[in-house]
Each structure stands twice: as C-alpha cells, then as structure tokens.
mmCIF file of C-alpha atoms in Angstrom:
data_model
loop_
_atom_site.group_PDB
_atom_site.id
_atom_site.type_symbol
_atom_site.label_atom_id
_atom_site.label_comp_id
_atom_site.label_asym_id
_atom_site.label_seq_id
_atom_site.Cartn_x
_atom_site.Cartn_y
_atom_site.Cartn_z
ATOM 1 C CA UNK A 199 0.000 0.000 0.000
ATOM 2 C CA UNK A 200 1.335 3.316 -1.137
ATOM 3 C CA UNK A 201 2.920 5.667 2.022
ATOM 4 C CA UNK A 202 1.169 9.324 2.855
ATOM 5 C CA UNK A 203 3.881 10.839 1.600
ATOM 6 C CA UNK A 204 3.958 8.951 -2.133
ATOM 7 C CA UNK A 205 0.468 10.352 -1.820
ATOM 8 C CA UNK A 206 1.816 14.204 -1.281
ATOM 9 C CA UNK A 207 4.135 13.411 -3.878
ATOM 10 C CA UNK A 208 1.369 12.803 -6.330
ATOM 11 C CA UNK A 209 -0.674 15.539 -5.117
ATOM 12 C CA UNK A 210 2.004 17.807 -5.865
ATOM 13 C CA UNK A 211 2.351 17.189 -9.808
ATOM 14 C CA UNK A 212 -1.160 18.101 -10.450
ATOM 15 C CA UNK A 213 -1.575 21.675 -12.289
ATOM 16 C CA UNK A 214 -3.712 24.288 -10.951
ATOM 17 C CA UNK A 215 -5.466 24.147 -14.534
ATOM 18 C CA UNK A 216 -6.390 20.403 -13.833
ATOM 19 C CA UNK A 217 -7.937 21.652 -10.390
ATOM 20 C CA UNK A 218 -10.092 24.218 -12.072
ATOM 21 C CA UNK A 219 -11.341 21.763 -14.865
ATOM 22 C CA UNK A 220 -12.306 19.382 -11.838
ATOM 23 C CA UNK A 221 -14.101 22.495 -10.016
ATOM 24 C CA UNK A 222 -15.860 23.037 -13.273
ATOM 25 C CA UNK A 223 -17.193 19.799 -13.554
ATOM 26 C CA UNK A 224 -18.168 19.866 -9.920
ATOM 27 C CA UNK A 225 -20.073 23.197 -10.476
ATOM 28 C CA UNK A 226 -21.823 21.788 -13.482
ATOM 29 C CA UNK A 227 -22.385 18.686 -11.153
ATOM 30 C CA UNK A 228 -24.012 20.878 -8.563
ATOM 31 C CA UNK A 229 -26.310 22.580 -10.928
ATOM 32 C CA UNK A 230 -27.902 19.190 -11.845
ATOM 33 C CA UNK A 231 -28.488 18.307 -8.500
ATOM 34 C CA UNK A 232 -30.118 21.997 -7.933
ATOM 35 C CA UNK A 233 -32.287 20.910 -10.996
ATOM 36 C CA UNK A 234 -33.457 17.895 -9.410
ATOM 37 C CA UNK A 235 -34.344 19.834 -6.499
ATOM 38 C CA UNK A 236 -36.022 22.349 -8.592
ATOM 39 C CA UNK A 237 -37.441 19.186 -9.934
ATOM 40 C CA UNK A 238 -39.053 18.107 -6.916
ATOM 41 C CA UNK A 239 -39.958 22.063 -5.911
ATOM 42 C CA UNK A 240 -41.376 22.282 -8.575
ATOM 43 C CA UNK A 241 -39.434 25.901 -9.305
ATOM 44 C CA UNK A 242 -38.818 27.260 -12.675
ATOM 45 C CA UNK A 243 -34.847 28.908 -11.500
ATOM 46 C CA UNK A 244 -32.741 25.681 -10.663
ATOM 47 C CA UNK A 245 -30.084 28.688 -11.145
ATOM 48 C CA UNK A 246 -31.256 30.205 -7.564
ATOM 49 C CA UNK A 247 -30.285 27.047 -6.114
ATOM 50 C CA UNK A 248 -26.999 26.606 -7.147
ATOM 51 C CA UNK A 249 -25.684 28.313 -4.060
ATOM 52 C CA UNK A 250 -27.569 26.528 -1.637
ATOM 53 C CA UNK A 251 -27.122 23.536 -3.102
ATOM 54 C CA UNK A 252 -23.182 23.766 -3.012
ATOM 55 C CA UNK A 253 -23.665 24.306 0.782
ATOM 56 C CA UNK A 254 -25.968 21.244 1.512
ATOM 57 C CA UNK A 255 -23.332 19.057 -0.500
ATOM 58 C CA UNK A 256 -20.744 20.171 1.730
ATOM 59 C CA UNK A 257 -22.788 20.006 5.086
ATOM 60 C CA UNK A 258 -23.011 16.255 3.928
ATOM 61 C CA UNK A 259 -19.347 15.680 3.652
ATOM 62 C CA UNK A 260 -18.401 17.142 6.690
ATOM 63 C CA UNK A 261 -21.092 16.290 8.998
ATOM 64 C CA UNK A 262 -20.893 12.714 10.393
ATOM 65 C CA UNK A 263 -23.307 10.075 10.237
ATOM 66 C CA UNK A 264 -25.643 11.601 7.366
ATOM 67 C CA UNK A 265 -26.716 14.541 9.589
ATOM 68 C CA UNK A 266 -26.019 16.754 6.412
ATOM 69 C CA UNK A 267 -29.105 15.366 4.862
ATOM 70 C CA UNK A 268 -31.414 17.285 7.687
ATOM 71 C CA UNK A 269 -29.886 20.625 6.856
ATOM 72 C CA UNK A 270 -31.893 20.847 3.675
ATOM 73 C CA UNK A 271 -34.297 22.652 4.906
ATOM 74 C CA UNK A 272 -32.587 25.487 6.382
ATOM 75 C CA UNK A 273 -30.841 25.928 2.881
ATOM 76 C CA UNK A 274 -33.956 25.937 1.070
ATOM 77 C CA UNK A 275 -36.268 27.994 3.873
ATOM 78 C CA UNK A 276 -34.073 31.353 2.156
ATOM 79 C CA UNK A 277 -36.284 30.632 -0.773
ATOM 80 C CA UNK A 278 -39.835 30.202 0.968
ATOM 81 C CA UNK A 279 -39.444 26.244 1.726
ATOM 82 C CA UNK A 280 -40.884 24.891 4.899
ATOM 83 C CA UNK A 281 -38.899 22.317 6.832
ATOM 84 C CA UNK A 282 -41.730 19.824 5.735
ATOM 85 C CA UNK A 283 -40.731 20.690 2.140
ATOM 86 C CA UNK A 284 -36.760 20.793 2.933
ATOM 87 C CA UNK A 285 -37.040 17.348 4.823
ATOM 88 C CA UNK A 286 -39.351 15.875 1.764
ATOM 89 C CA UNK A 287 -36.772 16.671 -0.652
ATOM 90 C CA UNK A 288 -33.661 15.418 1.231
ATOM 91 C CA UNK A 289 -35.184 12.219 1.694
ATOM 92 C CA UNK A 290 -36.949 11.866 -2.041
ATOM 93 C CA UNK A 291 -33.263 13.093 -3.032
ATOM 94 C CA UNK A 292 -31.972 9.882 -1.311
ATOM 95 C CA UNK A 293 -34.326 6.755 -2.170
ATOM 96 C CA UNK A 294 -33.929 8.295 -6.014
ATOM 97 C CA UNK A 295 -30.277 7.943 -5.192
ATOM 98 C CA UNK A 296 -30.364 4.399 -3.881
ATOM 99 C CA UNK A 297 -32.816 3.186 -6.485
ATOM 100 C CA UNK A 298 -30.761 4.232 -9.527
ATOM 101 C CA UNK A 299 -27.531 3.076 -7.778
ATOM 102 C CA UNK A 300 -29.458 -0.251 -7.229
ATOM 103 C CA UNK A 301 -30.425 -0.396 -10.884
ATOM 104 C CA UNK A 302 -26.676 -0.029 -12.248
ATOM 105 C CA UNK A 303 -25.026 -2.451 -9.629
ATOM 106 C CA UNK A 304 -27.572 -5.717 -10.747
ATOM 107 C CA UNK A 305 -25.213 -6.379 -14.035
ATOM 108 C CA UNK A 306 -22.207 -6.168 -11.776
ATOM 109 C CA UNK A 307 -23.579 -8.780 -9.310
ATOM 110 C CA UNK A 308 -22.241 -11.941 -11.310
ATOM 111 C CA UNK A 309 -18.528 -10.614 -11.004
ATOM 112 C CA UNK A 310 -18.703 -9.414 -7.059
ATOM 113 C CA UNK A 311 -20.241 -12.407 -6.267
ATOM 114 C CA UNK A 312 -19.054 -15.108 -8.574
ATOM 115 C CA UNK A 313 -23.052 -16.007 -9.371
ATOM 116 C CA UNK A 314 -24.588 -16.960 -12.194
ATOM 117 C CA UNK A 315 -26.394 -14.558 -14.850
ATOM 118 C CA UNK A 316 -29.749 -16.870 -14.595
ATOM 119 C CA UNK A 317 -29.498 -16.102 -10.788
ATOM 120 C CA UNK A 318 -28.484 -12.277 -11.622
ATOM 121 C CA UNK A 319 -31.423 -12.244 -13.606
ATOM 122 C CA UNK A 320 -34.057 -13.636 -11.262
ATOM 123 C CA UNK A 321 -32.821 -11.155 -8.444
ATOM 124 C CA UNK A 322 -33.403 -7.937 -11.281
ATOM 125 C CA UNK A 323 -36.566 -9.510 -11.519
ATOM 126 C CA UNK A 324 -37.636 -9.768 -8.258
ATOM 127 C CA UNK A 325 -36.221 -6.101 -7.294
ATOM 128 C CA UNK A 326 -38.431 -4.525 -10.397
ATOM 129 C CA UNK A 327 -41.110 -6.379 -9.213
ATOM 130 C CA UNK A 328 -40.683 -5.038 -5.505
ATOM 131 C CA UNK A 329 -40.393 -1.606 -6.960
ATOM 132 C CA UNK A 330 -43.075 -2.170 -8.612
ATOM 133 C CA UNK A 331 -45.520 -3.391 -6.112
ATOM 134 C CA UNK A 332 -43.649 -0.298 -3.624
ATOM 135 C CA UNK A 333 -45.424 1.838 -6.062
ATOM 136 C CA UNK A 334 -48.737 0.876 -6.713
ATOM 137 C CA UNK A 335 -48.987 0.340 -2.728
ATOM 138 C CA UNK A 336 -48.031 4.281 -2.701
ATOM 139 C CA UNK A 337 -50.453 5.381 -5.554
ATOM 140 C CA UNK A 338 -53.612 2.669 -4.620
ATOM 141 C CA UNK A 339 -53.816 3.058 -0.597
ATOM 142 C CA UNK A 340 -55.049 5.481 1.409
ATOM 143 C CA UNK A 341 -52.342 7.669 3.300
ATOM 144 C CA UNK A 342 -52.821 6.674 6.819
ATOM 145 C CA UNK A 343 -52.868 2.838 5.863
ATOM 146 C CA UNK A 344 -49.881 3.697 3.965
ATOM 147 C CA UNK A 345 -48.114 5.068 6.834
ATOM 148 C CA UNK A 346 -49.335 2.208 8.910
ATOM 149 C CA UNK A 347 -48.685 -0.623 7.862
ATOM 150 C CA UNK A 348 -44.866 -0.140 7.607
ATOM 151 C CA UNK A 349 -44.730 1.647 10.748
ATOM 152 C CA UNK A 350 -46.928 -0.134 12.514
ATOM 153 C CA UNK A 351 -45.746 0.884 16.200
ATOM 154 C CA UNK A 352 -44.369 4.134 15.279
ATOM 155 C CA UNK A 353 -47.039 5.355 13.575
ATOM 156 C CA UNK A 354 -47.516 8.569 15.230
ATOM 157 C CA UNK A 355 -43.743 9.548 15.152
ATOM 158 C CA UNK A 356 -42.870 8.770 12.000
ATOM 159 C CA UNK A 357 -45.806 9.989 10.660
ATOM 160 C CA UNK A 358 -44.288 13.528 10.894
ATOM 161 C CA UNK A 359 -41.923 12.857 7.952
ATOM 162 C CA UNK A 360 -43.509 9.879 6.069
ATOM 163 C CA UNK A 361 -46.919 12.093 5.013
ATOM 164 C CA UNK A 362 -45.656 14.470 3.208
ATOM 165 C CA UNK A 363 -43.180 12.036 1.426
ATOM 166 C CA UNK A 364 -45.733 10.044 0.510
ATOM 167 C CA UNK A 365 -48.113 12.567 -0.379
ATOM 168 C CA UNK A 366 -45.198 14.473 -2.589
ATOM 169 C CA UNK A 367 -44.757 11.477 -4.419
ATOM 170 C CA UNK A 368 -48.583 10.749 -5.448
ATOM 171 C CA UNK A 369 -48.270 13.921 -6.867
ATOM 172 C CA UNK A 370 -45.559 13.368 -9.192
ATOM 173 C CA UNK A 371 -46.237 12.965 -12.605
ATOM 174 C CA UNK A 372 -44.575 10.201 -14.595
ATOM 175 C CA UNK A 373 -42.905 12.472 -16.710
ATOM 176 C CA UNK A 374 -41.333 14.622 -13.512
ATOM 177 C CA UNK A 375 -40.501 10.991 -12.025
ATOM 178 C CA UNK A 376 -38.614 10.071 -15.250
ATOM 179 C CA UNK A 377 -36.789 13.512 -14.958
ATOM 180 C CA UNK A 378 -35.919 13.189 -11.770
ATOM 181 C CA UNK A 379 -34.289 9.815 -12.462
ATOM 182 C CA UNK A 380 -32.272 11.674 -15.308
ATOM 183 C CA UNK A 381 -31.258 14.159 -13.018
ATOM 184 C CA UNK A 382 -30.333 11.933 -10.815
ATOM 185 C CA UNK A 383 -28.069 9.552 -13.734
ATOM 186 C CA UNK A 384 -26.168 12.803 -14.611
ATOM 187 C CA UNK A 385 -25.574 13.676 -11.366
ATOM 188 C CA UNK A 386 -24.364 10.101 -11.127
ATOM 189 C CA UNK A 387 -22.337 10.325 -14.279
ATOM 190 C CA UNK A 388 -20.511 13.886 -13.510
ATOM 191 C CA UNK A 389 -19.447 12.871 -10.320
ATOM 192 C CA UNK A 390 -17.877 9.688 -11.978
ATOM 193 C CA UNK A 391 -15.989 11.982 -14.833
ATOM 194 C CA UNK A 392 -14.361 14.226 -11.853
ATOM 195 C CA UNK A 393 -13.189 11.181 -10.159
ATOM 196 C CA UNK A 394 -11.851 9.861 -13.738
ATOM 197 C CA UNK A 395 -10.169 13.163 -14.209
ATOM 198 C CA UNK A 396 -8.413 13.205 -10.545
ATOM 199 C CA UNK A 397 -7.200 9.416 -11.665
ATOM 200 C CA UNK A 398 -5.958 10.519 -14.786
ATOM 201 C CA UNK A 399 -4.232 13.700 -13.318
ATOM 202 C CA UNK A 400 -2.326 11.125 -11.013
ATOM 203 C CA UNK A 401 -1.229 9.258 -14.138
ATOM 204 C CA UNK A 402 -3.462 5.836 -12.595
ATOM 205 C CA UNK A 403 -4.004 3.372 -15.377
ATOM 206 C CA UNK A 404 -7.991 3.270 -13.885
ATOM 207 C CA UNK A 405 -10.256 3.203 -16.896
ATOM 208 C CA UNK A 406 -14.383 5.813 -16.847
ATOM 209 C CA UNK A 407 -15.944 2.214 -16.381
ATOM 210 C CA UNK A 408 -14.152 1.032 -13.729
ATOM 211 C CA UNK A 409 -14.403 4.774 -11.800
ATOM 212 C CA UNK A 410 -17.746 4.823 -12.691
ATOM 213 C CA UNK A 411 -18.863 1.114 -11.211
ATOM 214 C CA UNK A 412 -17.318 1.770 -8.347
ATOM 215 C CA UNK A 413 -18.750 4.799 -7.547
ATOM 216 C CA UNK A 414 -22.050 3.619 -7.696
ATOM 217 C CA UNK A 415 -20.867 0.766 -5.108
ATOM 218 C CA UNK A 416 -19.154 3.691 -2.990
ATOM 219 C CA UNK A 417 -22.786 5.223 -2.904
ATOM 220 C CA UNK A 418 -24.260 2.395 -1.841
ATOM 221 C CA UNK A 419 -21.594 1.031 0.815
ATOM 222 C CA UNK A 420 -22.118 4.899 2.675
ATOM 223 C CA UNK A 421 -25.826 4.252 3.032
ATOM 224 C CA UNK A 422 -24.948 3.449 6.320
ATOM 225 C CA UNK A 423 -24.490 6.105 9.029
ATOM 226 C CA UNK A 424 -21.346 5.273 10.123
ATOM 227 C CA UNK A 425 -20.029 8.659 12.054
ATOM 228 C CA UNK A 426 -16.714 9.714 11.401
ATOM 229 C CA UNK A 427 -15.546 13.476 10.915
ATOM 230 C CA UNK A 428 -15.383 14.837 7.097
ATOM 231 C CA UNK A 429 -16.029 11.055 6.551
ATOM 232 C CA UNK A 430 -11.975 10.158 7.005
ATOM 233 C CA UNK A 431 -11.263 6.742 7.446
ATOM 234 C CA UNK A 432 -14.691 5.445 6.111
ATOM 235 C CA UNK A 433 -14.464 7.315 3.098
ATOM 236 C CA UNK A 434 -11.256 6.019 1.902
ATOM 237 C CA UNK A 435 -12.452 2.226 3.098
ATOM 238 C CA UNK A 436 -15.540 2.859 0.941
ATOM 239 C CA UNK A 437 -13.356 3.711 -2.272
ATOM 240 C CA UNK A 438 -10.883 1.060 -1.691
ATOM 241 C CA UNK A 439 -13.406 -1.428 -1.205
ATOM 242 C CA UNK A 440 -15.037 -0.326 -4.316
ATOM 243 C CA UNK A 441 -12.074 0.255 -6.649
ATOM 244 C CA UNK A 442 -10.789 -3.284 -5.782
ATOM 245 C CA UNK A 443 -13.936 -5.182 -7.230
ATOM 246 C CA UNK A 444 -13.056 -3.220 -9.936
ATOM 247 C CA UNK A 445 -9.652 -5.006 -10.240
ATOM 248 C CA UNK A 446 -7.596 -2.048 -9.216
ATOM 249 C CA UNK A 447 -4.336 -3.158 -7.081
ATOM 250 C CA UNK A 448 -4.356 -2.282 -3.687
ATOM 251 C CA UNK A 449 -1.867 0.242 -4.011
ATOM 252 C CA UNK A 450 -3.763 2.161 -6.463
ATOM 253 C CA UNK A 451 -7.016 1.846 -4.422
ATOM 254 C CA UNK A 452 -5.062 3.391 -1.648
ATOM 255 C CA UNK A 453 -4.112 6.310 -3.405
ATOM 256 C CA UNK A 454 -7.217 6.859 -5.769
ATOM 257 C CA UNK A 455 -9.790 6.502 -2.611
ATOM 258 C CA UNK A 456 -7.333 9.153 -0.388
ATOM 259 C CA UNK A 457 -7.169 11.528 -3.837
ATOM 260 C CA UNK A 458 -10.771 11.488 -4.676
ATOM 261 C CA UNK A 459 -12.292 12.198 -0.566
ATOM 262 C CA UNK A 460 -10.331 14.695 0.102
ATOM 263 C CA UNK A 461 -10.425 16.286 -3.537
ATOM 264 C CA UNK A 462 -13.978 16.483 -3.222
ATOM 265 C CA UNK A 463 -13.837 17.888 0.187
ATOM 266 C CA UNK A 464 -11.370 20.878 -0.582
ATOM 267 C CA UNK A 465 -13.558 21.260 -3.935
ATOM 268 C CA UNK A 466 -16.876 21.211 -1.954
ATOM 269 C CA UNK A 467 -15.271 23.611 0.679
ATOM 270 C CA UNK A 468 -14.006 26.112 -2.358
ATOM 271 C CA UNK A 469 -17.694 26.380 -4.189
ATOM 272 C CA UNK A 470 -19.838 25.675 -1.054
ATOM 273 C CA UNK A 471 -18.217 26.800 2.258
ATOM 274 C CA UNK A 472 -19.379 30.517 1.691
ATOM 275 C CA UNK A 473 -23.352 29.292 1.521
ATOM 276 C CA UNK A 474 -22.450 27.414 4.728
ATOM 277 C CA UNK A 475 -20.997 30.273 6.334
ATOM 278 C CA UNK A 476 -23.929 32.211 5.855
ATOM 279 C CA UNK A 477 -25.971 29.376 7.158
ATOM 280 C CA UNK A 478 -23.953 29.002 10.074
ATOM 281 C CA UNK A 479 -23.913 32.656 10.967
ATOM 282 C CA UNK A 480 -28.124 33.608 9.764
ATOM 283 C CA UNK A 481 -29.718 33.727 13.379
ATOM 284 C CA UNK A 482 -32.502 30.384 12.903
ATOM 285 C CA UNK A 483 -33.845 28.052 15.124
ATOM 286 C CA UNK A 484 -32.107 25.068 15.611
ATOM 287 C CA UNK A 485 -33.713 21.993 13.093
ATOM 288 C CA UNK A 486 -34.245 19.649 16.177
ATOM 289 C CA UNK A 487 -36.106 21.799 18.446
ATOM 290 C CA UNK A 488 -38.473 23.074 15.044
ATOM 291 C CA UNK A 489 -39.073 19.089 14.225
ATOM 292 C CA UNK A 490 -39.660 18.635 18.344
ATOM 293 C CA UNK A 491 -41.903 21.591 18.434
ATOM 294 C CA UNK A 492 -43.775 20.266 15.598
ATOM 295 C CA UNK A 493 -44.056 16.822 16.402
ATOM 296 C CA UNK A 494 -45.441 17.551 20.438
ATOM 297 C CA UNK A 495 -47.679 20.256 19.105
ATOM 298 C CA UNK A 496 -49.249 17.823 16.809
ATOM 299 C CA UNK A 497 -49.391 15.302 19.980
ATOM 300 C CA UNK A 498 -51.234 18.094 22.032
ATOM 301 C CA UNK A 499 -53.406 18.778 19.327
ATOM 302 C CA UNK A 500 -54.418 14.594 19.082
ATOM 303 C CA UNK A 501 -55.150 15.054 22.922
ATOM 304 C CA UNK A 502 -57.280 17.875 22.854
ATOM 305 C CA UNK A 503 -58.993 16.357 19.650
ATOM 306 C CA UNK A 504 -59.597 13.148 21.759
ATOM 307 C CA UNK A 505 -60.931 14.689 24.614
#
C-alpha cells in the first residue's frame, strides 16, 4: 500500500489548470443536482439554487453520520421552503439515489459475487417487481394505511416525515418521475468523470468504467451512518473497497480513494463553504427543536382532539 507521503508526492504534480477543470465539472455537477431539487420544488430557477445547493453538499461531507441530509431545509427555507418541504426533498433526493444506484449495480452482481447470470437475472426480476408493487402500494392506498402498515408501532412519530413524502410522491407525474431519475443519472455520471479526471491527473491506469462502477458501489456502501468526521477513514475504506472489485491493485485503491475524498472535500469547501458560512452565521432556530416543536404540538393537538 502506497505511504502518505507517495500520496503528497502525487498531489504535488497536479496543475492548478487540472484543479479548475475538476471544479468546473463539480459546479456543473451541482447545478444538476439543484435541478433535481427544482425538480421536486417544482421551481422554474434551478439557477437560484446553485448556491444553496453547493452548501448542503458540503454540510453532507463534513457532517458525520448523514446529519447533512437534515440541513436541507434550512438551505432551502431562504427561498420560501418549509422544513416539511426541505425534509421531503432530502429524503426523495436519497431513495432516487439508492434506487438508480441499485439499478446499475444488478449487471455487476455476477462478477462481485461469482453467481450466475440466470441467478443475476431472477434477483433484477424480483427487485423490479418489488419496486413495482412499492409503487402501486403508494399510488392505490389510502395515506394513513400507507403510513401504517410499515410503521406499525411508530405510527404517530414517524408519521411527521412519512406524510408528506408520501403525499409528494402521489403527486408526481410520470414524466417529472422520469426527470428526476435523469437528473439523478447525470448527477451520477458527472461525479464519476471528476473522479476519472483526478485518476488521470495522477497518471493511474484506472479506466471511466471502472471509476464509474465503483462509484455507484461507494454510494451504496455509505448508506450506512457510520459517524466519522469529514467522513476520514470510512471514506477512503468505501473507495478502496469499491475500486478493488473493480480489479484495481491495492496500491492504487489506496491512493485513488485518499485523492478522490479529500479532492472532493477541498472542492466542496471552495464552491460551497461561503453558503455554509452564511448558514452558520443567519440567526434560525435550531432543526431539532423546530421538528420537536412540531411533532409535540401535533401530539397536544391529538389530545385535545380526543378529549
């Protein structure tokens, strides 16, 4: 495995013109994800969220254990979201993340795990088919026997988030669905040519396919909240993990999974960390205590309807 300071080394031979292509494929990257979100808001500027946009995608890197996801809504409340709304989003944002990830790792299945196509094939089948029923279970019930039946015991608390998911979704069209999806693939796909680019400016014999496959395993492997700070340590396990089923020598997965985490970060920081300064330092409520507040005054309000 290559040293730290082979790593440095490396880091030093690439050109301050290959750093601003990669921050200009990053900033394109970050206006398709503001389109998405325009997507979902159903807002005619995706331009007006570049900005905030660039400041939730850093809050995710740097905040541990997917906490970044719940300040959504505070970037979005600067252009009239609620927290409802900003909470909606984040987590529409994610399952459309996981699903298309989950779509492009099936074909990959037979080489991670050595089984057959036939077997490959009757998994893909059986995942549509989930996806399918997940669907027409959203679209054909009735909200609160939605909500129910997979929260059964939490109904009341979970409740608070589920609804509006649920109820956001129904509304989608097909045709803003599919869109979303295609935001979602170039968002996919952009990420993939930075990390290609940050290979290739370490002179890495790592071919787009290979960067690309594993990134979509990367994304799937950090669905977990592990907490860790800036995601070091589980960032780089993620990438190495993923750029070895690839077939890239341990060595290289070292250095490419160091290179691309904290590339990204000091990118992120460069075209995000002024929104999330202003975040930071706008006078708000704190997220927790608006959910709390929300969720008890809800509860007091079940009371009083009760008695």
């Amino acid at each position: 495995m290559g040293s730290f300071e082979t790593v440095a080394q490396r880091w030093r031979n690439i050109s301050v013109l290959t750093v601003g292509t990669l921050g200009a494929v990053l900033t394109l990257a970050i206006a398709v994800r503001a389109a998405r979100f325009a997507e979902l808001l159903g807002m005619k500027r995706p331009a007006s969220l570049w900005a905030s946009t660039a400041g939730y995608s850093l809050s995710c890197a740097l905040l541990p254990g997917g906490i970044g996801e719940l300040t959504l809504p505070f970037y979005l409340k600067a252009h009239g979201m609620t927290v409802s709304q900003g909470l909606t989003v984040a987590v529409i944002g994610r399952l459309a993340d996981i699903i298309i990830s989950t779509v492009f790792v099936l074909p990959l299945l037979p080489a991670l795990t050595g089984t057959s196509k036939t077997v490959v094939c009757a998994a893909s089948i059986a995942t549509g088919a989930l996806m399918a029923a997940t669907v027409l279970f959203t679209y054909r019930k009735s909200e609160g026997a939605r909500i129910g039946l997979l929260t059964l015991p939490f109904w009341h608390r979970i409740k608070l988030v589920m609804a509006p998911v649920l109820a956001t979704v129904r509304s989608l069209s097909w045709q803003k669905l599919i869109r979303v999806a295609l935001w979602t693939m170039a968002w996919k796909l952009l990420n993939a040519v930075m990390y290609w680019q940050f290979a290739r400016s370490l002179h890495m014999d790592i071919r787009f396919p290979q960067v690309f496959n594993a990134l979509i395993l990367y994304s799937l492997l950090m669905i977990l909240p592990v907490p860790s700070i800036a995601g070091f340590g589980t960032s780089e396990a993620g990438w190495m993990l993923a750029l070895r089923s690839q077939g890239t020598s341990l060595s290289q997965a070292f250095v490419a999974g160091l290179t691309f985490h904290a590339g990204n970060l000091l990118l992120l920081t460069l075209l995000g960390g002024l929104p999330m300064l202003r975040l930071f330092f706008r006078a708000e409520p704190n997220l927790a205590n608006q959910l709390r507040a929300a969720y008890f005054g809800k509860k007091r309000q079940r009371k009083g309807d009760v008695s």
